[in-house]
Short mmCIF file of C-alpha atoms in Angstrom, two decimals:
data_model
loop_
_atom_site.label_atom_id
_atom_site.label_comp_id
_atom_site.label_asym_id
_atom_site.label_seq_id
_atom_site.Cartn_x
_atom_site.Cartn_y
_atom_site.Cartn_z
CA UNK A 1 -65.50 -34.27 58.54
CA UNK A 2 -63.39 -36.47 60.35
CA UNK A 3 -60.13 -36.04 59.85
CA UNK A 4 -58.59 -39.17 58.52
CA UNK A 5 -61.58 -38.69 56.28
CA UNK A 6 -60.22 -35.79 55.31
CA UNK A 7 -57.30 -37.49 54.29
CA UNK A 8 -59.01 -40.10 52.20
CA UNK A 9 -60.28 -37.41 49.99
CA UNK A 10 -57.31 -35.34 50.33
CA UNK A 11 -55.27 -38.59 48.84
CA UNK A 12 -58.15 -39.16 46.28
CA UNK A 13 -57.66 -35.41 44.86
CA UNK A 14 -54.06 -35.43 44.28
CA UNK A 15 -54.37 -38.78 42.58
CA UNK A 16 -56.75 -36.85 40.72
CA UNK A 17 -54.27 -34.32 40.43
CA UNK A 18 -51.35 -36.05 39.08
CA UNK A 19 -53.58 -38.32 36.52
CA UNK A 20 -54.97 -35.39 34.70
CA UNK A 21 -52.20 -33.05 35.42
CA UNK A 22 -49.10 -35.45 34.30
CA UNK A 23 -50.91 -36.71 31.17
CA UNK A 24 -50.60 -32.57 29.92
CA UNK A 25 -46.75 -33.31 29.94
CA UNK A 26 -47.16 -36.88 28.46
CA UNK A 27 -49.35 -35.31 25.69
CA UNK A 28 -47.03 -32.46 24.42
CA UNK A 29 -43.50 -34.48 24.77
CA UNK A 30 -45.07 -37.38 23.13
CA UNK A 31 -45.11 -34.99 19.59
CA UNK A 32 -41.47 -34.47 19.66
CA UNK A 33 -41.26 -38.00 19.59
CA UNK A 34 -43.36 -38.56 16.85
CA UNK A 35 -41.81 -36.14 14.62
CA UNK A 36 -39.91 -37.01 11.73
CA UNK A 37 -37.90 -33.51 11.62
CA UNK A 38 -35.85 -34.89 15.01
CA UNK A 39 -33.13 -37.36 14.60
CA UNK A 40 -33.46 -40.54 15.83
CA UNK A 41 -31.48 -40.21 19.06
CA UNK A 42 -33.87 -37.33 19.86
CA UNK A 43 -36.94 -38.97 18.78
CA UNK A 44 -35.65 -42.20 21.32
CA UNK A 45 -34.90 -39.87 24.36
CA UNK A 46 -38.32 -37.91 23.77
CA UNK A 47 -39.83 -41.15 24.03
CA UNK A 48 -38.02 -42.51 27.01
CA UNK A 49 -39.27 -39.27 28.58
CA UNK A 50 -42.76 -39.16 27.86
CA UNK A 51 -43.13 -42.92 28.91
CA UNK A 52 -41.52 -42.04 32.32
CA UNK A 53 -43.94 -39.05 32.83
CA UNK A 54 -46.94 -41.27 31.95
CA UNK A 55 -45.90 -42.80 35.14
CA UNK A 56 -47.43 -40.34 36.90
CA UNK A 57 -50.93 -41.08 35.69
CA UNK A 58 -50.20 -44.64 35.36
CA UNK A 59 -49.65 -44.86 39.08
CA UNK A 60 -52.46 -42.64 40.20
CA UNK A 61 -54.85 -45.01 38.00
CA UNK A 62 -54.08 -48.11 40.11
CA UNK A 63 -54.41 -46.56 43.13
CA UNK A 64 -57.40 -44.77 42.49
CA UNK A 65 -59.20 -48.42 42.86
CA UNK A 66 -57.64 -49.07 46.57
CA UNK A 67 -58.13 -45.35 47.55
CA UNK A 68 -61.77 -44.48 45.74
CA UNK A 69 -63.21 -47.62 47.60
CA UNK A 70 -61.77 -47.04 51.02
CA UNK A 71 -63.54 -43.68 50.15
CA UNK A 72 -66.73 -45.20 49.19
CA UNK A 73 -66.15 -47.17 52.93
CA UNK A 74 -65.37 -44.64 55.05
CA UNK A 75 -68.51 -42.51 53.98
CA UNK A 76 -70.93 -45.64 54.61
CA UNK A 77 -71.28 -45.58 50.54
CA UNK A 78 -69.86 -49.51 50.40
CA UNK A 79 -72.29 -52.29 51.71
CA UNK A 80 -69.55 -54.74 51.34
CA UNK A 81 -68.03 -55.55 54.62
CA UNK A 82 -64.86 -53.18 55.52
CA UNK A 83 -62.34 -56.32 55.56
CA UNK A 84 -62.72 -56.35 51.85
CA UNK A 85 -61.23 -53.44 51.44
CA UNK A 86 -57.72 -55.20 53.03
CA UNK A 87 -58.22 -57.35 49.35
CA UNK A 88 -58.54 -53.95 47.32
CA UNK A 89 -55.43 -52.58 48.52
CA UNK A 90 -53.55 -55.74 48.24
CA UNK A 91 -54.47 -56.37 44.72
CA UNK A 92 -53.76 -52.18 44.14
CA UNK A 93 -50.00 -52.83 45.52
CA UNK A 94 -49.49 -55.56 43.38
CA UNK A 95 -51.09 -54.25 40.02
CA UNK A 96 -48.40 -51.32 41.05
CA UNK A 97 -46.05 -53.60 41.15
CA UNK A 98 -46.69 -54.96 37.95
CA UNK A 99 -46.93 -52.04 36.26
CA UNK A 100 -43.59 -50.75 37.74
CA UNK A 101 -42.10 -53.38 36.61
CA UNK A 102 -42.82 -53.47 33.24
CA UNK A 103 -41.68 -50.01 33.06
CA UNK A 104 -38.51 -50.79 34.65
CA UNK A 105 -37.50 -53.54 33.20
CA UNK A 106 -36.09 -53.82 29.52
CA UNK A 107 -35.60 -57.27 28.23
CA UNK A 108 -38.93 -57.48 25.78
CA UNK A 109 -39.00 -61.23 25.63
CA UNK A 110 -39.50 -61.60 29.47
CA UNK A 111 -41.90 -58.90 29.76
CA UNK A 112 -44.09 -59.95 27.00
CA UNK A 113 -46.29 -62.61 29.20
CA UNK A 114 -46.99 -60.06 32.09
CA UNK A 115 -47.55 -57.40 29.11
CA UNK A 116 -50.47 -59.69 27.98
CA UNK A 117 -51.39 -60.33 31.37
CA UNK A 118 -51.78 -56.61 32.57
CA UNK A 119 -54.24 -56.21 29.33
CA UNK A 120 -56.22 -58.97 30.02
CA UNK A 121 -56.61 -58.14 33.56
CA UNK A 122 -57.63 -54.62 32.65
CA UNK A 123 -60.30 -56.06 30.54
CA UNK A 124 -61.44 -58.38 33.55
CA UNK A 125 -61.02 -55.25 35.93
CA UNK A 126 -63.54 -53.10 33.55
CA UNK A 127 -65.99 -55.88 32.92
CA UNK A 128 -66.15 -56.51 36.76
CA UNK A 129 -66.45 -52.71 37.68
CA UNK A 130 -68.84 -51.77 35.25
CA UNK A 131 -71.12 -55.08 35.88
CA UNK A 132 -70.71 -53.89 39.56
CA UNK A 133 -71.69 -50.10 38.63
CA UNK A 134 -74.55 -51.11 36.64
CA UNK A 135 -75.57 -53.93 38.80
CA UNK A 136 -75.77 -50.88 41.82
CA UNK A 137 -78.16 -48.98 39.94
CA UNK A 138 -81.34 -51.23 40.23
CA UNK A 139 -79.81 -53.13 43.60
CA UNK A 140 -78.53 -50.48 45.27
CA UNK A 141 -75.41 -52.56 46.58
CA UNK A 142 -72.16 -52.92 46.19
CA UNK A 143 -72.25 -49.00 45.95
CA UNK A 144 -75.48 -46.96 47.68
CA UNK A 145 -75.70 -44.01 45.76
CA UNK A 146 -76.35 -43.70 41.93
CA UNK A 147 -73.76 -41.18 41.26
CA UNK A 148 -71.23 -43.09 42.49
CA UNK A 149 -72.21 -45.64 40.92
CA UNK A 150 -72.07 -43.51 37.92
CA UNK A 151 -68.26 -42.47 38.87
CA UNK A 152 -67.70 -46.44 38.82
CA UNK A 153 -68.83 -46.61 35.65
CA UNK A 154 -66.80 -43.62 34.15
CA UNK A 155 -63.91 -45.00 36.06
CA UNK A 156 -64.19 -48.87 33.85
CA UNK A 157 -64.75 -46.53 30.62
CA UNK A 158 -61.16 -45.16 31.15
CA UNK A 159 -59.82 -48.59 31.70
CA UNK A 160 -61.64 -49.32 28.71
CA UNK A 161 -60.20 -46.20 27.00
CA UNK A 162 -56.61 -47.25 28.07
CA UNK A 163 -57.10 -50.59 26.42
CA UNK A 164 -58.07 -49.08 23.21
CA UNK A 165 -54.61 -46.93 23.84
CA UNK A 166 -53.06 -50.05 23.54
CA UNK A 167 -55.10 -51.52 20.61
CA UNK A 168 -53.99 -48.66 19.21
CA UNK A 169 -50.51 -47.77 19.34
CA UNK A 170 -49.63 -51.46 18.39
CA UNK A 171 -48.83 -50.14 14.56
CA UNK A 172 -46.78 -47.45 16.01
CA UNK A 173 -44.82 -49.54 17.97
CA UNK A 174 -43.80 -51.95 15.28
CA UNK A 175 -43.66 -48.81 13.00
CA UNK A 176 -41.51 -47.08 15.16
CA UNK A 177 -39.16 -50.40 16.04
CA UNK A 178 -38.55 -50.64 12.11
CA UNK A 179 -37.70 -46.42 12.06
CA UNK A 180 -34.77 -47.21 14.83
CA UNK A 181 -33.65 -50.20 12.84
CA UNK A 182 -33.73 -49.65 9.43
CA UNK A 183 -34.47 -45.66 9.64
CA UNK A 184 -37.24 -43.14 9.09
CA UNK A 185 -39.90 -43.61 5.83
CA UNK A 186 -42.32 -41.48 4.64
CA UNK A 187 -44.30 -45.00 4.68
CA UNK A 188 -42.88 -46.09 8.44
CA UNK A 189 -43.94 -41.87 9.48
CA UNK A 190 -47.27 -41.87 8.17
CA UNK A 191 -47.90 -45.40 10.08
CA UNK A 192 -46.76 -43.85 13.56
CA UNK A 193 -48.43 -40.50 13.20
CA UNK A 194 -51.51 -42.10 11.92
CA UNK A 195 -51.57 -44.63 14.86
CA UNK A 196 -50.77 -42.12 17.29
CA UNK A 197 -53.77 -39.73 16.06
CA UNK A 198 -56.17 -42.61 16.85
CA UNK A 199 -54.57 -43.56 20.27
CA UNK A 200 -54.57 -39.46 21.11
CA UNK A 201 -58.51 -39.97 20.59
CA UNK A 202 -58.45 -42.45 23.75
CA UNK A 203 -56.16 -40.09 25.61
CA UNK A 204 -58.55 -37.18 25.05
CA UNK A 205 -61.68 -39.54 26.22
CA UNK A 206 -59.68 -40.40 29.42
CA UNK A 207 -59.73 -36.76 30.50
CA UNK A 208 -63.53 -36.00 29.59
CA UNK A 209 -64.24 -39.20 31.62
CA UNK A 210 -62.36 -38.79 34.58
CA UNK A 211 -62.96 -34.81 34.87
CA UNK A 212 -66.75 -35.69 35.13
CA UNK A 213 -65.80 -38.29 37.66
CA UNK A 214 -64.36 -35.85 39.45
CA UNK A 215 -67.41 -33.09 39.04
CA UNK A 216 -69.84 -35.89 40.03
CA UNK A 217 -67.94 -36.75 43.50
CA UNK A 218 -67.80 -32.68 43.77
CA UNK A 219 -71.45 -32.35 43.10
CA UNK A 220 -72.99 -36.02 44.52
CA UNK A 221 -76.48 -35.28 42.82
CA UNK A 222 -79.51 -37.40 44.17
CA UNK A 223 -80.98 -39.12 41.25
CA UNK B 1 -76.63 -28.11 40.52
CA UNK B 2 -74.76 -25.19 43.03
CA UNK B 3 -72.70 -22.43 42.08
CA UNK B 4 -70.84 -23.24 44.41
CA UNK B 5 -70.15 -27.28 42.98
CA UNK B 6 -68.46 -25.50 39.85
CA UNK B 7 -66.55 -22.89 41.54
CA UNK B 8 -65.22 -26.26 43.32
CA UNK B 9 -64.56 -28.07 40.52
CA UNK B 10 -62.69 -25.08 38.82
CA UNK B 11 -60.64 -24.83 42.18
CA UNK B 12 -59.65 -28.20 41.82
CA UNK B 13 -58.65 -28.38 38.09
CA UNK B 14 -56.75 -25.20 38.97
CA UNK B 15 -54.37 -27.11 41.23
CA UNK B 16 -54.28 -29.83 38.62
CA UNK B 17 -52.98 -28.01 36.16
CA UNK B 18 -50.97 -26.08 39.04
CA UNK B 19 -49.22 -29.15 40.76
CA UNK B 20 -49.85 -32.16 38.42
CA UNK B 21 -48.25 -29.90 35.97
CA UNK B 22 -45.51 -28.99 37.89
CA UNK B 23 -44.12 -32.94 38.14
CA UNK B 24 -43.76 -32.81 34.03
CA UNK B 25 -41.31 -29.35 34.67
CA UNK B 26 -39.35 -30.99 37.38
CA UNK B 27 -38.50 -34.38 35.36
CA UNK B 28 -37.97 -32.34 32.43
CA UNK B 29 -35.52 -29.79 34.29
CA UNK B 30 -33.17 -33.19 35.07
CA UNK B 31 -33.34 -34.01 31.62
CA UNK B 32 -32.02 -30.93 30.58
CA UNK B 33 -28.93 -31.18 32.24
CA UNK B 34 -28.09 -34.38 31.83
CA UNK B 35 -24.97 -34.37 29.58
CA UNK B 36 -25.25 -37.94 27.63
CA UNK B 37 -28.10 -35.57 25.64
CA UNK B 38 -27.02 -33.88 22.80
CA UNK B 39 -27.97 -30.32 21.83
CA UNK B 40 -31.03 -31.06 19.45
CA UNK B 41 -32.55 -33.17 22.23
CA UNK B 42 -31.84 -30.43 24.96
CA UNK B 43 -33.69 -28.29 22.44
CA UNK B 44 -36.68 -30.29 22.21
CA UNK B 45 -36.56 -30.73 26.20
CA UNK B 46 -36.92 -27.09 26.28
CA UNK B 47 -39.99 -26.71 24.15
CA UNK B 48 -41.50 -28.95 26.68
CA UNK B 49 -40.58 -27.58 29.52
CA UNK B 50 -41.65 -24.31 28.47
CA UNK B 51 -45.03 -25.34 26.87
CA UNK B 52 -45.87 -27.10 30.34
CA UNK B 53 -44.64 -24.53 32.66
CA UNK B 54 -46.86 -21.88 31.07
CA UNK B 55 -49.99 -23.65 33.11
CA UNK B 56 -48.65 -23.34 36.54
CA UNK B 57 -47.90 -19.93 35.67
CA UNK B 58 -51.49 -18.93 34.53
CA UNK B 59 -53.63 -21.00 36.75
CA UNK B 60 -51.79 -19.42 39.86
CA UNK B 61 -52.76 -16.74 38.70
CA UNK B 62 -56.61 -17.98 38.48
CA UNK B 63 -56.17 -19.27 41.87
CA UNK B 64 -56.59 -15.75 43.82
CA UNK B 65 -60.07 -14.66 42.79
CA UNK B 66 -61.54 -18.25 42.35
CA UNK B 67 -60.50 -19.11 45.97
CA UNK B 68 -62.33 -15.70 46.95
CA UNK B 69 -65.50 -16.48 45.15
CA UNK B 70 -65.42 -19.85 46.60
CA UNK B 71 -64.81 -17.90 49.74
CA UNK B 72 -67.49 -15.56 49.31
CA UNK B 73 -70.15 -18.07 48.60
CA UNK B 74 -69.61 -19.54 51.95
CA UNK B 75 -69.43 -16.53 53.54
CA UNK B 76 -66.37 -16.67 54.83
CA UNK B 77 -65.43 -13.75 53.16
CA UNK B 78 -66.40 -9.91 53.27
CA UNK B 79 -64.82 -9.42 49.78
CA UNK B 80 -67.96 -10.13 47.53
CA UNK B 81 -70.18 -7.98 44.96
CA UNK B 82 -68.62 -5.30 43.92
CA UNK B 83 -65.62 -6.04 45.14
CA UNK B 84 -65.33 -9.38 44.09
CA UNK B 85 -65.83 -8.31 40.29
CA UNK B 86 -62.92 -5.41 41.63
CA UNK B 87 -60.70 -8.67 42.15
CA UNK B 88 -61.53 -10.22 39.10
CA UNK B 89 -60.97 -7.35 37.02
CA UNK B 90 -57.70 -7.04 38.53
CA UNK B 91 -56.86 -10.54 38.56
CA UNK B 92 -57.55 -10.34 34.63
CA UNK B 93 -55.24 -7.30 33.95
CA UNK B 94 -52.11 -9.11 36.21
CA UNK B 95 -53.14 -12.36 33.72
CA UNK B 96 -52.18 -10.74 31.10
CA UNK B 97 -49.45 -8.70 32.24
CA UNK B 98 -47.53 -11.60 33.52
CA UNK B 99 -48.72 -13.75 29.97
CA UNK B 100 -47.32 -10.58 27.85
CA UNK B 101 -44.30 -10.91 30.14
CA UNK B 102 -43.34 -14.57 29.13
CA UNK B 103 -44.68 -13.84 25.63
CA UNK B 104 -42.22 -10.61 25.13
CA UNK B 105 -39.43 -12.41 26.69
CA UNK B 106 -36.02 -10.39 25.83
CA UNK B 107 -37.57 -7.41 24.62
CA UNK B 108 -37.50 -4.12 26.17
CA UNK B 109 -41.81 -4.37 26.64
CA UNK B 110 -41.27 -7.69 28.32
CA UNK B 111 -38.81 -6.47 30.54
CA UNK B 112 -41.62 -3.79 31.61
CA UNK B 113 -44.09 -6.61 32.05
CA UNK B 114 -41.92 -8.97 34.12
CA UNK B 115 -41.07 -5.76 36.60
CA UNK B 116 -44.70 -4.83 36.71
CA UNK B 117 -45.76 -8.55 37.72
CA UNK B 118 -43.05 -8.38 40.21
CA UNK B 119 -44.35 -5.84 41.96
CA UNK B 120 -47.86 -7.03 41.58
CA UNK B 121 -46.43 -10.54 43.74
CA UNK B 122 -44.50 -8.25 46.22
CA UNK B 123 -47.69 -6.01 47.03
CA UNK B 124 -49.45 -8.86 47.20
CA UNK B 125 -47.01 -11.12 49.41
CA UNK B 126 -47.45 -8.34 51.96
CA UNK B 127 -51.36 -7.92 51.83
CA UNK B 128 -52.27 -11.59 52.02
CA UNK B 129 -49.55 -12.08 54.61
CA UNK B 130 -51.30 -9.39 56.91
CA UNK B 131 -54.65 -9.99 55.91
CA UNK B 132 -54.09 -13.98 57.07
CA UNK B 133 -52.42 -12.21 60.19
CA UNK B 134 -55.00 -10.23 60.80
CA UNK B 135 -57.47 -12.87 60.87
CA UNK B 136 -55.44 -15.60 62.86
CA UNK B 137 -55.46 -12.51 65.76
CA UNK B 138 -58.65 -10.63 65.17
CA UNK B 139 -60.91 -12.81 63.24
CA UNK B 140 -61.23 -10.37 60.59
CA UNK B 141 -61.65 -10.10 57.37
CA UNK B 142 -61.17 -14.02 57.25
CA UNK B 143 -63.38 -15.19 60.02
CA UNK B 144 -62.24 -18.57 59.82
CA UNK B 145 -58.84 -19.78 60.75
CA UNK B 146 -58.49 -22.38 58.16
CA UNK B 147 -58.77 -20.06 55.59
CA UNK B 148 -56.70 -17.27 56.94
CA UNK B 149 -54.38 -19.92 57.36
CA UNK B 150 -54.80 -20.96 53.48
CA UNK B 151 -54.46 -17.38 52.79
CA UNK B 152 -51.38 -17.31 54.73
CA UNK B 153 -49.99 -20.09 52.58
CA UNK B 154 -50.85 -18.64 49.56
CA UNK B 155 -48.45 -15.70 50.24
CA UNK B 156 -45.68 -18.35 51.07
CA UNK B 157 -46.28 -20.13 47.68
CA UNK B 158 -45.89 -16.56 45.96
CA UNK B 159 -42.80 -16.59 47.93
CA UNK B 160 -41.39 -19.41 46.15
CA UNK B 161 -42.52 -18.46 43.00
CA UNK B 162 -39.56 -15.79 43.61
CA UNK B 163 -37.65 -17.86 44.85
CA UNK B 164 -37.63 -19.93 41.63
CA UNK B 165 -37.95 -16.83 39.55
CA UNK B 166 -35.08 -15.44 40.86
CA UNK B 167 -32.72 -18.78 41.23
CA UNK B 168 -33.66 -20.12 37.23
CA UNK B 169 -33.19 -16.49 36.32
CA UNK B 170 -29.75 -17.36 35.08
CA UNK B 171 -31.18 -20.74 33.18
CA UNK B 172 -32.01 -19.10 30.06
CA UNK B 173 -28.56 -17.26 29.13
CA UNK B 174 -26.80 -20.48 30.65
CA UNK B 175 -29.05 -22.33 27.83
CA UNK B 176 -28.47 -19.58 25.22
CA UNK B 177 -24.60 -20.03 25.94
CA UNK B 178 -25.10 -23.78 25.91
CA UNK B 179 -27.24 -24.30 22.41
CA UNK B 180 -23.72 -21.81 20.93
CA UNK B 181 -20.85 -23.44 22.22
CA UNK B 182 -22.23 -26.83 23.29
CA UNK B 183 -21.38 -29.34 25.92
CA UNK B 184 -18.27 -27.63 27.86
CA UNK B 185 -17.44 -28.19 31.68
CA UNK B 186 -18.41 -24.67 32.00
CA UNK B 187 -21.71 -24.69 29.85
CA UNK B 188 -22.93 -27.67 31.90
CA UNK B 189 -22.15 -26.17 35.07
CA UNK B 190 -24.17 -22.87 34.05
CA UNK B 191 -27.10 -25.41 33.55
CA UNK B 192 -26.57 -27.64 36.29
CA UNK B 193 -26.49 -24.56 39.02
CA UNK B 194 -30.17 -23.03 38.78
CA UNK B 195 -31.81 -26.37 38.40
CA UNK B 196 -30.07 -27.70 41.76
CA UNK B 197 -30.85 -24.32 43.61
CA UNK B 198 -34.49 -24.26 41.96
CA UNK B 199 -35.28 -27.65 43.72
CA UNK B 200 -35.56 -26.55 47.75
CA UNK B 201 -38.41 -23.68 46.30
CA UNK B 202 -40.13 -26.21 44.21
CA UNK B 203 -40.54 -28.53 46.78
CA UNK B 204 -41.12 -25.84 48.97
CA UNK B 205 -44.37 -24.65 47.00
CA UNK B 206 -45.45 -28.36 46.49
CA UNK B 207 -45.62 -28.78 49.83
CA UNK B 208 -47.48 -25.31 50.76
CA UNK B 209 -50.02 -26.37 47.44
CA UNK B 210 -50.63 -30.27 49.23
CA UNK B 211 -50.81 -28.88 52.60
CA UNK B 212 -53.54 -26.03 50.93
CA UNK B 213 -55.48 -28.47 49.52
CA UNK B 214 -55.34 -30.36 52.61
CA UNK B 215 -56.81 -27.74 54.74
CA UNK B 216 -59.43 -26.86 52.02
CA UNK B 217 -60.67 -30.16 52.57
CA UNK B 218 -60.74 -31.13 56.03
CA UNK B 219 -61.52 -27.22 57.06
CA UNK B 220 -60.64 -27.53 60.24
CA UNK B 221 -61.64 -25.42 63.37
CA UNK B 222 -58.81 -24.01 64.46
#
């Protein structure tokens, strides 16, 4: 293997690495936040902490799209011409951005367009991946080989999956909103734990999909 | 599919749940300190902290014998049969030593443990150091360099493990002493002082891990 090739996949495994391997920390600090038994000062911190750490696999999400098709390029996998790949990484730095920024930045009101924005371009991003996935199956182009085609295709289910995160947790953020302001309810509680359990579902579908991504690019089985 | 495909993939979630766990410790650790947070959040910090840093600790572990078997099934290894279930059975009894060890914490059997494991990482420090050495100069029992080299490196992340072992060591009174008499110039600064030392020997290991994986992939002649 070449070795800026090397590289490539090198970059594509920690991405790997920090996606599945920062959500463990998101996952466990995200139940002190959720529990009623903390005060509310706790409760706030736990959550500021647990939405920093989701940076991690936040990040490594939008970059797996530049990175996975310069990939799919540099091992003759891509039949799209190579200059494409200069709009991949282009739209990856500025989805960063994005996303960055609406970390970052606190006032709700001025977020709230991009907010809707960033979900409707994920739903746009997993429509046009898995058309492309599916569409390589039978046609054998944009992507040459089935199973990565098949990686494509798990890789628009967690986009998917992250949507239905935020479909989701919309009850617990209003619930949660009305436990800083007014204070904790057994009612207000069993809305946010509820609502978490369901978006935890997602979470948990996220790893199955992108550990058998990463098995599949391991293995790259003929079929 | 190849024996070999899952030994990879194993490999690889092993460093995920090595390194990728790692960055949840480290952002935690600053937390910890910080003094704007009160006790009860410190507290919850901790459980964290703790919960997460038991992977990196156990999949370390893991990492020894699966690297061999991945090793092995290239041949580019003479450790295999026999002695390859030798190294498993003893990477299983250090597994739990060093788990009964973090489990027994404070007690007088924990103490044992932690001692034990110690020794375990300084006999082993030595023999992968001259076993990589060894194989850089003779070509044996690694016959390629890239390995030996990984091997090498794996001894120098063990390194750092002590490194961190032995610079957090005073963390956990400094947190006892903290959690009593709460936020005091000198309670802060007995939290502050391991987590600022601990940083040059986790960044240290992060970059021997990166650097591993790095070689593991491109497997270069050397």
């Amino acid at each position: 293997m070449e070795f800026w090739e090397s590289l490539i996949v090198w970059l594509h495994l920690l991405l790997f690495v920090y996606w599945l391997g920062g959500d463990l920390g998101v996952f466990y600090s995200s139940r002190f936040r959720n529990d009623p038994q903390y005060d509310l000062k706790t409760r706030l911190l736990l959550a500021r902490i647990t939405g920093d750490i989701d940076m991690a696999p936040r990040t490594t999400m939008v970059l797996m799209i530049p990175i996975g098709f310069t990939l799919a390029a540099v091992k003759g996998y891509l039949t799209i011409p190579d200059i494409w790949l200069i709009a991949f990484w282009a739209f990856g730095a500025a989805w960063l951005v994005l996303v960055w920024w609406l970390h970052i930045e606190k006032d709700a009101d001025k977020k709230k367009p991009w907010t809707k924005f960033d979900l409707r371009l994920r739903w746009v991003l997993m429509l046009v991946l898995a058309a492309a996935a599916i569409y390589s199956f039978f046609a054998h182009q944009p992507l040459t080989e089935n199973w990565l085609a098949l990686k494509l295709l798990l890789f628009a289910g967690t986009i998917l999956c992250g949507i239905m995160i935020r479909v989701s947790v919309k009850p617990y953020v209003a619930a949660f909103a009305e436990i800083r302001e007014h204070g904790s309810t057994p009612e207000r509680e069993a809305v946010l734990s509820a609502s978490a359990g369901a978006a935890r579902q997602w979470v948990k579908a996220i790893w199955v999909l992108i550990s058998l991504a990463a098995l599949i690019g391991i293995w790259q089985p003929g079929f | 599919m190849d024996p070999q495909t899952i030994w990879i993939m194993i490999h690889v979630v092993l460093l995920v749940y090595w390194l990728g766990a790692d960055i949840s410790v480290f952002y935690c650790s600053l937390q910890i300190i910080k003094p704007a947070n009160s006790r009860e959040t410190r507290a919850a910090i901790a459980k964290v902290l703790g919960f997460v840093n038991a992977f990196p600790g156990i999949v370390s572990i893991l990492m020894l014998p699966v690297g061999l078997m991945l090793a092995s099934g290239k041949g580019l290894s003479p450790i295999t049969g026999g002695w390859l279930a030798l190294v498993w059975g003893l990477a299983a009894i250090w597994l739990l030593i060093s788990v009964s060890a973090a489990s027994q914490r404070g007690t007088p059997l924990g103490k044992t443990y932690a001692t034990i494991d110690l020794w375990i990482r300084y006999v082993l420090i030595a023999v992968l150091t001259i076993a990589a050495l060894l194989s850089l100069t003779g070509g044996a029992p690694f016959t390629s360099n890239w390995l030996a080299l990984k091997v090498l490196l794996f001894a120098f992340v063990l390194v750092c493990g002590l490194g961190i072992r032995f610079t957090f060591a005073k963390f956990g009174p400094a947190f006892g002493r903290f959690m009593a008499e709460g936020s005091t110039p000198e309670t802060e600064a007995g939290l502050r002082g391991p987590v600022m030392r601990v940083k040059p020997w986790v960044l240290a290991l992060w970059s021997g891990l990166v650097v591993m994986a790095l070689l593991g992939i491109a497997q270069p002649l050397l």
